[in-house]
Amino acid sequence: MGFARTCSVALVGVEGVVVEVQADLEPGVAAFTLVGLPDKSLVESRDRVRAAVVNSGGEWPQRKLTVGLSPASVPKGGSGFDLAVACAVLGAAERVDPREIADLMMIGELGLDGRVRPVRGVLPAVLAASEAGYRQVVVPEQTAAEAALVPGVSVLGVRSLRQLIAVLTDAPVPEEEEPQELGRPDPMLAGLTVPGAGMGTGVAAVPGAGAGAGRPDLADVAGQRAARTALEVAAAGGHHLFLSGPPGAGKTMLAERLPGLLPPLTQQEALEVTAVHSVAGVLPPGQPLVQTPPYCAPHHSATMAALVGGGNGLPRPGAVSLAHRGVLFLDEAPEFSGKALDALRQPLESGHVVVARSAGMMRMPARFLLMLAANPCPCGRHGLLGDVCECSPATVRRYQSRLSGPLLDRVDLRVRVEAVSRTELTGGGAGAESSESVAARVQEARERSAARLLDTPWRLNSEVPGHELRTRWQPVPGALREAERDMERGLLTARGLDRVLRVAWTVADLAGHDRPMAPDIAQALQLRTGIRRGVPVAAGEH
């Protein structure tokens, strides 16, 4: 009787659970039994592993073989267990020393010829292994750079099962031929991306601070001084933004340039974003680490599951998680399903989303900056000079009410975008600031807020609870008088007052003030209510 064990990782959303892979050989009729709550793709590993071992020069044991995946109560799926199953079987058959594989973490799919194919989710899997105390992992060669992002872990990238067997038995490591022809993409990378889940969904790593060739630049936007300022405030404090205006005014252009105002991701943030994109299959091949804030712009036909996560079996990351630490842009927001929009309310408050399905529950990160854009009515001409709108008042009210009050109450900045004039459009953008100069001010404002919040669990003004703003970080005495009057008149809710305070702190950080003063509060009120307060609302005028 032979027994061996090694380890792999089961992914539940973007979190990993260490799984012990055990192989037991007993006398009896040759059979291969796989237990431990595997899904269909994992059950099929029996045939993949048998063929891979034989085609790698090994001898398949002709005895009763039982492979167990422990803990048995955790659902397990995918082909990433193939490598661990194969090595556990070889260890039980004493083809390799069982002691050599007992403390190894193995992740990878096996082809019938013994080649090791890459799988999605390597980074969160190795992070889980590191947290569990494992210091040696074996992964496919194509994902070795992704696994090496985890500090303190020794990574071995292999191209085939033959190479791994040679390493474990101290034999000369055979050279494997390059599988692709020169100039053609590597077919082994096909499993890393989900078809249709790439650039076509609006998921893209948009540059951080600075503008360069081929990157969207804020200087390209004609006019819209108030909207540009709202973009700057949103980027500096992490505030959600709603732009309303006629078609062609530049709402989408502004949204595409918002990620360029955000600072580059920190190392911890980059690991969080990369883990989500790796699991979702949108991590670009050859780019193991996402270092710039992501930008996700789903179509308005997206379902609630597509936005917050879901799918058959265990839920998959949705748009709110793909936009983690970046921007989620919902163009034509009233055209989205009302249920899908209201599902955003929880992640907007908590920074994560919990999706419960019959197959299990999953918690995914969702700390994103939401930007909504909408036309004033179905035809888009309501409020324009000349009264050319063809929509009835009831139609306009019904269209605008598709964005619920509780959702809009969580949006800090609401700006009316006016149609661009001929002078602004043909002026060649004279005097328009570039993304680089605005991003520099955003960076300075974030540094001021970070210094103030240094010993707290919060990083941005938008994350600070209202109680703390009212007691610990108060504005200049008397500065809130106008906001209090708006609350008494019903223009602000209690949550709205807290959000005005948060925006006021961001405005003060941009202006270099130690505490929000009356003009800062007035500008925050104007950005939230849309009612002019006699303060300048233009880019760079704080």
Coordinates of C-alpha atoms in Angstrom, one line a residue:
M1 CA 0.0 0.0 0.0
G2 CA 1.3 3.5 -0.9
F3 CA 0.3 6.9 0.3
A4 CA 1.4 10.4 -0.6
R5 CA 0.1 13.9 -0.3
T6 CA 0.7 17.3 -1.6
C7 CA -1.3 20.6 -1.7
S8 CA -3.2 22.9 -4.1
V9 CA -5.6 25.8 -3.8
A10 CA -9.4 26.0 -4.4
L11 CA -10.6 29.5 -5.3
V12 CA -13.8 30.8 -3.8
G13 CA -14.3 34.0 -5.7
V14 CA -11.0 35.9 -5.2
E15 CA -10.1 34.1 -2.0
G16 CA -8.2 30.8 -1.8
V17 CA -8.6 27.8 0.4
V18 CA -5.7 25.4 0.8
V19 CA -6.6 21.9 -0.3
E20 CA -4.6 18.8 0.6
V21 CA -4.4 16.3 -2.3
Q22 CA -4.0 12.8 -1.0
A23 CA -3.4 9.7 -3.1
D24 CA -3.8 6.1 -1.7
L25 CA -2.9 2.9 -3.6
E26 CA -4.3 -0.5 -2.4
P27 CA -4.3 -4.0 -3.9
G28 CA -7.4 -4.6 -6.0
V29 CA -8.9 -4.1 -9.4
A30 CA -7.4 -1.1 -11.2
A31 CA -9.6 1.9 -10.7
F32 CA -9.3 5.6 -10.2
T33 CA -11.7 7.3 -7.8
L34 CA -11.7 11.0 -7.1
V35 CA -13.5 12.2 -4.0
G36 CA -13.8 15.6 -2.2
L37 CA -16.7 17.5 -3.9
P38 CA -15.1 18.0 -7.4
D39 CA -17.0 19.6 -10.2
K40 CA -17.3 18.2 -13.8
S41 CA -14.0 19.8 -15.0
L42 CA -12.2 18.3 -12.0
V43 CA -13.7 14.9 -12.4
E44 CA -12.3 14.8 -15.9
S45 CA -8.8 15.3 -14.5
R46 CA -8.7 11.5 -14.1
D47 CA -8.2 11.0 -17.8
R48 CA -5.9 14.0 -18.2
V49 CA -3.6 12.9 -15.4
R50 CA -3.4 9.3 -16.6
A51 CA -2.5 10.3 -20.1
A52 CA 0.0 12.9 -18.9
V53 CA 1.8 10.5 -16.7
V54 CA 2.1 7.8 -19.3
N55 CA 3.2 10.3 -22.0
S56 CA 5.8 11.7 -19.7
G57 CA 7.6 8.4 -19.4
G58 CA 5.9 7.3 -16.2
E59 CA 4.1 4.0 -15.4
W60 CA 0.5 4.2 -14.3
P61 CA -0.1 2.1 -11.2
Q62 CA -2.4 -0.9 -11.9
R63 CA -4.0 -0.9 -8.5
K64 CA -7.0 0.6 -6.8
L65 CA -6.3 4.3 -6.6
T66 CA -8.2 6.8 -4.5
V67 CA -7.5 10.5 -4.7
G68 CA -9.0 12.7 -2.0
L69 CA -9.3 16.4 -1.9
S70 CA -9.5 17.7 1.7
P71 CA -11.4 19.5 3.2
A72 CA -14.2 17.6 1.5
S73 CA -16.8 20.2 2.4
V74 CA -15.3 22.9 0.2
P75 CA -16.6 22.9 -3.4
K76 CA -13.7 22.5 -5.9
G77 CA -13.6 23.2 -9.5
G78 CA -11.3 23.9 -12.5
S79 CA -8.3 22.1 -13.9
G80 CA -5.7 23.7 -11.7
F81 CA -5.5 20.6 -9.5
D82 CA -4.1 18.4 -12.3
L83 CA -0.5 18.9 -11.4
A84 CA -1.0 18.2 -7.7
V85 CA -3.1 15.0 -8.4
A86 CA -0.4 13.7 -10.8
C87 CA 2.4 14.2 -8.3
A88 CA 0.4 12.7 -5.4
V89 CA -0.2 9.6 -7.6
L90 CA 3.5 9.4 -8.5
G91 CA 4.4 9.8 -4.8
A92 CA 2.1 7.0 -3.8
A93 CA 3.6 4.8 -6.5
E94 CA 7.1 5.7 -5.2
R95 CA 8.0 7.2 -8.6
V96 CA 9.0 10.3 -6.6
D97 CA 9.8 10.7 -2.9
P98 CA 6.6 11.5 -1.0
R99 CA 8.6 13.6 1.4
E100 CA 9.7 15.9 -1.5
I101 CA 6.1 16.8 -2.4
A102 CA 4.5 17.0 1.0
D103 CA 5.2 20.7 1.6
L104 CA 4.9 21.8 -2.1
M105 CA 2.0 23.8 -3.4
M106 CA 1.1 22.9 -7.0
I107 CA -1.1 24.7 -9.4
G108 CA -1.5 23.9 -13.1
E109 CA -3.5 22.0 -15.7
L110 CA -2.0 19.0 -17.6
G111 CA -2.3 18.4 -21.3
L112 CA -2.6 14.8 -22.5
D113 CA 1.1 15.1 -23.7
G114 CA 2.3 16.1 -20.2
R115 CA 2.6 19.8 -20.9
V116 CA 1.6 22.1 -18.0
R117 CA -1.0 24.6 -19.1
P118 CA -1.6 27.9 -17.2
V119 CA -4.8 28.6 -15.3
R120 CA -6.5 31.7 -14.1
G121 CA -6.3 32.9 -10.5
V122 CA -2.6 32.0 -9.9
L123 CA -2.0 35.2 -7.9
P124 CA -4.8 34.8 -5.3
A125 CA -4.0 31.1 -5.1
V126 CA -0.3 31.8 -4.2
L127 CA -1.4 34.5 -1.8
A128 CA -3.6 32.0 0.0
A129 CA -0.7 29.5 0.1
S130 CA 1.7 32.2 1.5
E131 CA -0.8 33.1 4.3
A132 CA -1.1 29.4 5.1
G133 CA 2.7 29.1 5.6
Y134 CA 3.8 27.5 2.4
R135 CA 7.0 28.8 0.9
Q136 CA 7.4 26.7 -2.2
V137 CA 5.0 26.7 -5.1
V138 CA 5.1 25.0 -8.5
V139 CA 3.1 26.8 -11.3
P140 CA 3.1 26.8 -15.1
E141 CA 6.0 28.6 -16.6
Q142 CA 3.7 31.2 -18.3
T143 CA 2.4 32.3 -14.9
A144 CA 5.6 32.2 -12.9
A145 CA 6.0 36.0 -13.1
E146 CA 2.5 36.4 -11.6
A147 CA 3.2 34.0 -8.8
A148 CA 6.5 35.7 -8.0
L149 CA 4.6 38.9 -7.1
V150 CA 3.9 37.3 -3.7
P151 CA 6.9 38.1 -1.4
G152 CA 8.6 35.3 0.6
V153 CA 7.5 32.5 -1.7
S154 CA 9.9 30.5 -3.9
V155 CA 8.4 29.9 -7.3
L156 CA 9.3 27.1 -9.7
G157 CA 7.8 27.5 -13.2
V158 CA 7.7 24.3 -15.2
R159 CA 6.7 23.6 -18.8
S160 CA 5.9 19.9 -18.5
L161 CA 5.4 17.1 -16.0
R162 CA 8.6 15.6 -17.2
Q163 CA 10.5 18.6 -16.0
L164 CA 8.9 18.6 -12.6
I165 CA 9.6 14.8 -12.2
A166 CA 13.3 15.5 -13.0
V167 CA 13.5 18.3 -10.5
L168 CA 11.9 16.1 -7.8
T169 CA 14.2 13.1 -8.5
D170 CA 17.4 15.2 -9.0
A171 CA 17.7 14.0 -12.6
P172 CA 18.8 16.2 -15.5
V173 CA 15.9 18.5 -16.5
P174 CA 14.9 17.9 -20.1
E175 CA 14.5 20.8 -22.5
E176 CA 11.1 21.3 -23.9
E177 CA 10.6 22.7 -27.4
E178 CA 8.8 25.9 -27.9
P179 CA 5.2 25.1 -28.6
Q180 CA 4.5 28.0 -31.0
E181 CA 6.0 29.1 -34.2
L182 CA 7.9 32.4 -34.3
G183 CA 5.6 35.4 -34.5
R184 CA 2.5 33.5 -33.5
P185 CA 0.8 33.7 -30.1
D186 CA 1.4 31.0 -27.6
P187 CA -1.7 28.7 -27.6
M188 CA -0.9 27.7 -24.0
L189 CA -2.0 31.2 -23.0
A190 CA -5.5 30.7 -24.3
G191 CA -6.8 29.5 -21.0
L192 CA -5.8 32.7 -19.2
T193 CA -8.5 34.9 -20.7
V194 CA -12.2 34.4 -21.0
P195 CA -13.5 34.9 -24.6
G196 CA -15.4 38.2 -24.8
A197 CA -14.2 39.4 -21.4
G198 CA -11.3 41.6 -22.5
M199 CA -11.2 45.1 -24.0
G200 CA -14.7 44.7 -25.5
T201 CA -16.3 45.0 -22.1
G202 CA -14.7 48.3 -21.4
V203 CA -12.2 46.7 -18.9
A204 CA -8.9 48.5 -19.5
A205 CA -5.9 49.6 -17.5
V206 CA -6.1 53.3 -18.0
P207 CA -2.9 55.3 -17.2
G208 CA -2.5 56.9 -13.9
A209 CA -1.0 60.4 -13.4
G210 CA 0.4 61.8 -16.6
A211 CA -0.6 61.8 -20.1
G212 CA 1.4 60.4 -23.0
A213 CA 1.0 59.2 -26.6
G214 CA -2.2 57.5 -27.2
R215 CA -3.6 58.2 -23.7
P216 CA -6.8 60.2 -23.2
D217 CA -5.9 63.7 -22.2
L218 CA -8.2 66.1 -20.4
A219 CA -7.0 68.9 -22.7
D220 CA -8.9 67.3 -25.5
V221 CA -12.2 68.2 -23.8
A222 CA -13.7 71.5 -25.1
G223 CA -15.3 73.7 -22.5
Q224 CA -17.1 72.1 -19.5
R225 CA -15.2 74.0 -16.8
A226 CA -17.6 73.0 -14.0
A227 CA -17.5 69.3 -15.1
R228 CA -13.7 69.4 -15.2
T229 CA -13.6 70.7 -11.6
A230 CA -16.0 68.0 -10.5
L231 CA -13.7 65.5 -12.1
E232 CA -10.7 66.9 -10.2
V233 CA -12.6 66.9 -6.9
A234 CA -13.8 63.3 -7.5
A235 CA -10.3 62.1 -8.2
A236 CA -8.8 63.9 -5.2
G237 CA -11.3 62.6 -2.7
G238 CA -12.6 59.4 -4.3
H239 CA -16.1 60.9 -4.6
H240 CA -18.8 59.4 -6.8
L241 CA -20.0 61.6 -9.7
F242 CA -23.1 62.1 -11.7
L243 CA -23.1 64.1 -15.0
S244 CA -26.3 65.0 -16.6
G245 CA -26.6 66.8 -20.0
P246 CA -27.5 66.6 -23.7
P247 CA -25.8 64.1 -26.1
G248 CA -22.5 65.2 -27.5
A249 CA -21.6 67.5 -24.5
G250 CA -18.6 65.4 -23.6
K251 CA -19.8 63.2 -20.7
T252 CA -18.1 60.0 -22.1
M253 CA -14.9 61.9 -22.9
L254 CA -14.7 63.2 -19.4
A255 CA -15.3 59.7 -18.0
E256 CA -12.5 58.2 -20.1
R257 CA -10.1 60.8 -18.7
L258 CA -11.0 60.3 -15.1
P259 CA -8.7 57.3 -14.5
G260 CA -5.8 59.4 -15.9
L261 CA -6.2 61.8 -12.9
L262 CA -5.9 59.1 -10.3
P263 CA -2.5 58.3 -8.8
P264 CA -0.8 55.0 -9.7
L265 CA -1.8 52.0 -7.6
T266 CA 0.3 51.2 -4.5
Q267 CA 1.9 47.7 -4.3
Q268 CA -0.9 46.4 -2.1
E269 CA -3.6 47.9 -4.3
A270 CA -1.9 46.5 -7.4
L271 CA -2.0 43.0 -5.9
E272 CA -5.7 43.4 -5.0
V273 CA -6.6 44.5 -8.6
T274 CA -4.4 41.9 -10.2
A275 CA -5.9 39.1 -8.1
V276 CA -9.5 40.0 -9.3
H277 CA -8.5 40.4 -12.9
S278 CA -6.6 37.1 -12.8
V279 CA -9.6 35.2 -11.5
A280 CA -12.0 36.9 -14.0
G281 CA -9.7 36.1 -17.0
V282 CA -9.1 39.7 -18.0
L283 CA -5.4 39.9 -17.0
P284 CA -3.5 40.7 -20.2
P285 CA -0.9 38.0 -21.0
G286 CA 2.6 39.2 -20.3
Q287 CA 1.4 41.8 -17.8
P288 CA 1.6 40.0 -14.4
L289 CA 0.8 43.1 -12.4
V290 CA -1.8 45.8 -13.0
Q291 CA -0.2 49.1 -11.8
T292 CA -2.7 51.7 -13.1
P293 CA -6.3 52.2 -11.9
P294 CA -8.7 50.0 -14.0
Y295 CA -11.6 51.4 -16.0
C296 CA -14.8 49.4 -16.5
A297 CA -17.7 50.6 -18.6
P298 CA -20.3 47.9 -19.1
H299 CA -23.1 48.3 -21.6
H300 CA -26.5 49.4 -20.3
S301 CA -27.9 46.0 -21.0
A302 CA -25.7 44.5 -18.3
T303 CA -27.6 42.3 -15.8
M304 CA -27.4 42.6 -12.1
A305 CA -25.2 39.5 -12.0
A306 CA -22.8 41.1 -14.5
L307 CA -22.6 44.2 -12.4
V308 CA -22.2 42.8 -8.9
G309 CA -21.1 39.3 -9.7
G310 CA -22.8 35.9 -10.2
G311 CA -23.2 33.2 -12.7
N312 CA -23.7 29.4 -12.6
G313 CA -22.3 27.6 -9.6
L314 CA -20.0 29.8 -7.5
P315 CA -20.4 33.5 -8.3
R316 CA -17.8 35.2 -10.5
P317 CA -16.5 38.8 -10.1
G318 CA -18.7 41.4 -11.7
A319 CA -18.1 44.9 -13.0
V320 CA -17.9 46.4 -9.5
S321 CA -15.0 44.1 -8.6
L322 CA -13.3 44.6 -12.0
A323 CA -13.3 48.3 -11.3
H324 CA -11.8 47.8 -7.8
R325 CA -9.4 50.7 -7.0
G326 CA -10.5 52.3 -10.3
V327 CA -13.5 53.8 -12.1
L328 CA -16.8 52.2 -12.9
F329 CA -18.6 54.3 -15.6
L330 CA -22.2 53.7 -16.3
D331 CA -23.1 55.6 -19.5
E332 CA -26.8 56.1 -20.2
A333 CA -27.4 55.2 -16.6
P334 CA -31.3 55.5 -16.7
E335 CA -31.2 52.7 -19.4
F336 CA -29.8 50.2 -16.9
S337 CA -32.1 47.9 -15.0
G338 CA -33.5 49.5 -11.8
K339 CA -32.6 46.4 -9.8
A340 CA -29.1 46.3 -11.2
L341 CA -28.6 50.0 -10.3
D342 CA -29.9 49.6 -6.7
A343 CA -27.7 46.6 -6.2
L344 CA -24.8 49.1 -6.3
R345 CA -25.9 50.7 -3.0
Q346 CA -24.2 48.1 -0.8
P347 CA -20.8 48.2 -2.4
L348 CA -20.9 52.0 -2.6
E349 CA -21.1 52.1 1.2
S350 CA -19.0 49.1 2.3
G351 CA -16.3 48.8 -0.4
H352 CA -17.1 45.1 -1.0
V353 CA -19.9 43.0 -2.3
V354 CA -21.2 39.8 -0.8
V355 CA -23.0 37.5 -3.3
A356 CA -24.9 34.5 -2.0
R357 CA -25.9 31.7 -4.3
S358 CA -27.1 28.1 -3.7
A359 CA -23.6 26.8 -4.5
G360 CA -22.0 29.1 -1.9
M361 CA -21.3 32.7 -0.7
M362 CA -18.5 34.9 -1.9
R363 CA -17.1 38.2 -0.7
M364 CA -15.4 40.3 -3.3
P365 CA -13.6 43.7 -3.1
A366 CA -15.5 46.6 -4.7
R367 CA -13.9 49.9 -3.7
F368 CA -14.5 51.8 -6.9
L369 CA -15.2 55.4 -8.0
L370 CA -18.6 55.4 -9.6
M371 CA -19.4 57.8 -12.4
L372 CA -22.9 58.0 -13.9
A373 CA -23.9 59.8 -17.1
A374 CA -27.4 60.5 -18.3
N375 CA -29.3 62.5 -20.8
P376 CA -32.0 64.8 -19.4
C377 CA -34.8 62.9 -21.2
P378 CA -35.2 60.1 -23.8
C379 CA -34.6 62.5 -26.8
G380 CA -31.8 64.3 -24.9
R381 CA -33.0 67.8 -25.7
H382 CA -34.9 68.7 -22.6
G383 CA -33.8 72.1 -21.2
L384 CA -32.0 73.2 -24.4
L385 CA -32.7 76.7 -25.9
G386 CA -35.4 76.7 -28.4
D387 CA -37.7 74.2 -26.6
V388 CA -37.0 71.4 -29.1
C389 CA -37.7 68.6 -26.7
E390 CA -40.4 66.2 -28.0
C391 CA -40.9 64.4 -24.7
S392 CA -44.0 65.1 -22.5
P393 CA -43.4 66.2 -18.9
A394 CA -44.6 62.8 -17.7
T395 CA -42.1 61.1 -19.9
V396 CA -39.3 63.3 -18.7
R397 CA -40.2 62.7 -15.0
R398 CA -40.5 58.9 -15.6
Y399 CA -37.1 58.8 -17.3
Q400 CA -35.3 60.8 -14.6
S401 CA -36.9 58.8 -11.8
R402 CA -35.2 55.6 -13.1
L403 CA -32.2 56.6 -10.9
S404 CA -33.6 56.0 -7.4
G405 CA -33.3 58.6 -4.6
P406 CA -31.3 56.2 -2.3
L407 CA -28.7 55.6 -5.1
L408 CA -28.3 59.3 -6.0
D409 CA -28.0 60.1 -2.3
R410 CA -24.8 58.1 -2.3
V411 CA -23.4 60.2 -5.1
D412 CA -21.4 63.2 -3.8
L413 CA -21.1 65.3 -6.9
R414 CA -24.0 66.1 -9.3
V415 CA -23.1 68.4 -12.2
R416 CA -25.2 69.6 -15.1
V417 CA -23.1 69.5 -18.3
E418 CA -24.2 72.1 -20.9
A419 CA -23.9 71.8 -24.6
V420 CA -20.6 73.0 -26.0
S421 CA -20.7 76.3 -27.7
R422 CA -19.3 77.0 -31.2
T423 CA -16.6 79.2 -29.7
E424 CA -15.5 76.6 -27.2
L425 CA -15.5 73.9 -29.8
T426 CA -13.5 75.8 -32.5
G427 CA -11.2 77.5 -30.1
G428 CA -8.6 74.7 -30.3
G429 CA -8.7 74.0 -26.6
A430 CA -6.9 77.2 -25.7
G431 CA -6.2 77.4 -22.0
A432 CA -7.4 73.8 -21.3
E433 CA -5.3 72.1 -18.7
S434 CA -3.8 68.7 -19.4
S435 CA -4.4 65.6 -17.4
E436 CA -0.8 65.8 -16.2
S437 CA -1.2 69.2 -14.5
V438 CA -4.5 68.3 -12.9
A439 CA -3.2 64.9 -11.8
A440 CA -0.3 66.7 -10.0
R441 CA -2.8 68.8 -7.9
V442 CA -4.8 65.6 -7.2
Q443 CA -1.7 63.9 -5.9
E444 CA -0.9 66.8 -3.6
A445 CA -4.4 66.9 -2.3
R446 CA -4.3 63.1 -1.6
E447 CA -1.0 63.5 0.2
R448 CA -2.6 66.2 2.5
S449 CA -5.5 63.9 3.3
A450 CA -3.3 60.9 3.8
A451 CA -1.2 62.8 6.3
R452 CA -4.4 63.8 8.2
L453 CA -5.7 60.2 8.1
L454 CA -2.3 58.6 8.9
D455 CA -3.3 56.8 12.1
T456 CA -6.8 55.9 11.0
P457 CA -8.2 53.0 8.9
W458 CA -9.3 55.4 6.1
R459 CA -7.3 56.6 3.1
L460 CA -9.6 59.0 1.3
N461 CA -12.0 61.7 2.4
S462 CA -14.9 59.8 0.9
E463 CA -14.2 56.9 3.3
V464 CA -14.4 58.9 6.6
P465 CA -17.6 58.3 8.6
G466 CA -19.8 61.3 9.1
H467 CA -19.5 61.1 12.9
E468 CA -15.8 61.6 12.7
L469 CA -16.2 64.6 10.4
R470 CA -18.7 66.2 12.8
T471 CA -16.7 65.6 16.0
R472 CA -13.0 65.0 15.2
W473 CA -12.4 67.0 12.0
Q474 CA -14.7 70.0 12.2
P475 CA -14.7 72.9 9.7
V476 CA -14.2 76.5 10.6
P477 CA -16.9 77.7 13.1
G478 CA -19.9 79.0 11.2
A479 CA -18.9 77.5 7.9
L480 CA -21.7 75.0 8.0
R481 CA -24.5 77.5 8.4
E482 CA -25.6 77.4 4.7
A483 CA -25.5 73.6 4.7
E484 CA -27.7 73.4 7.8
R485 CA -30.2 75.7 6.2
D486 CA -30.4 73.4 3.2
M487 CA -31.0 70.4 5.5
E488 CA -33.8 72.2 7.2
R489 CA -35.4 73.0 3.8
G490 CA -35.2 69.4 2.8
L491 CA -32.5 69.8 0.1
L492 CA -30.1 67.6 2.1
T493 CA -30.6 64.4 4.0
A494 CA -28.4 63.5 7.0
R495 CA -26.3 61.3 4.7
G496 CA -26.2 64.2 2.2
L497 CA -24.8 66.5 4.9
D498 CA -22.1 64.1 5.7
R499 CA -21.1 63.8 2.1
V500 CA -21.0 67.6 1.7
L501 CA -18.5 67.6 4.6
R502 CA -16.4 65.0 2.8
V503 CA -16.4 67.0 -0.4
A504 CA -15.6 70.2 1.5
W505 CA -12.5 68.5 3.0
T506 CA -11.4 67.5 -0.5
V507 CA -12.0 71.1 -1.8
A508 CA -10.0 72.4 1.2
D509 CA -7.2 69.9 0.4
L510 CA -7.0 71.1 -3.2
A511 CA -6.9 74.7 -2.0
G512 CA -4.3 74.0 0.7
H513 CA -6.6 74.9 3.6
D514 CA -6.1 73.3 7.0
R515 CA -9.8 73.2 7.6
P516 CA -12.9 73.7 5.4
M517 CA -14.0 77.3 5.3
A518 CA -17.3 78.8 4.2
P519 CA -16.3 79.0 0.5
D520 CA -15.2 75.3 0.6
I521 CA -18.6 74.3 2.1
A522 CA -20.4 76.5 -0.5
Q523 CA -18.5 74.9 -3.4
A524 CA -19.3 71.4 -2.0
L525 CA -23.0 72.3 -1.7
Q526 CA -23.0 73.6 -5.3
L527 CA -21.3 70.5 -6.6
R528 CA -23.9 68.3 -4.8
T529 CA -27.2 70.3 -5.2
G530 CA -26.4 72.1 -8.5
I531 CA -27.6 75.3 -7.0
R532 CA -25.2 78.2 -7.6
R533 CA -23.7 79.6 -4.5
G534 CA -21.7 82.5 -5.8
V535 CA -18.4 80.6 -5.8
P536 CA -16.1 79.9 -8.7
V537 CA -16.5 76.3 -10.0
A538 CA -13.8 75.9 -12.6
A539 CA -10.7 73.8 -13.0
G540 CA -7.9 75.2 -10.9
E541 CA -10.0 77.8 -9.2
H542 CA -10.2 76.8 -5.5

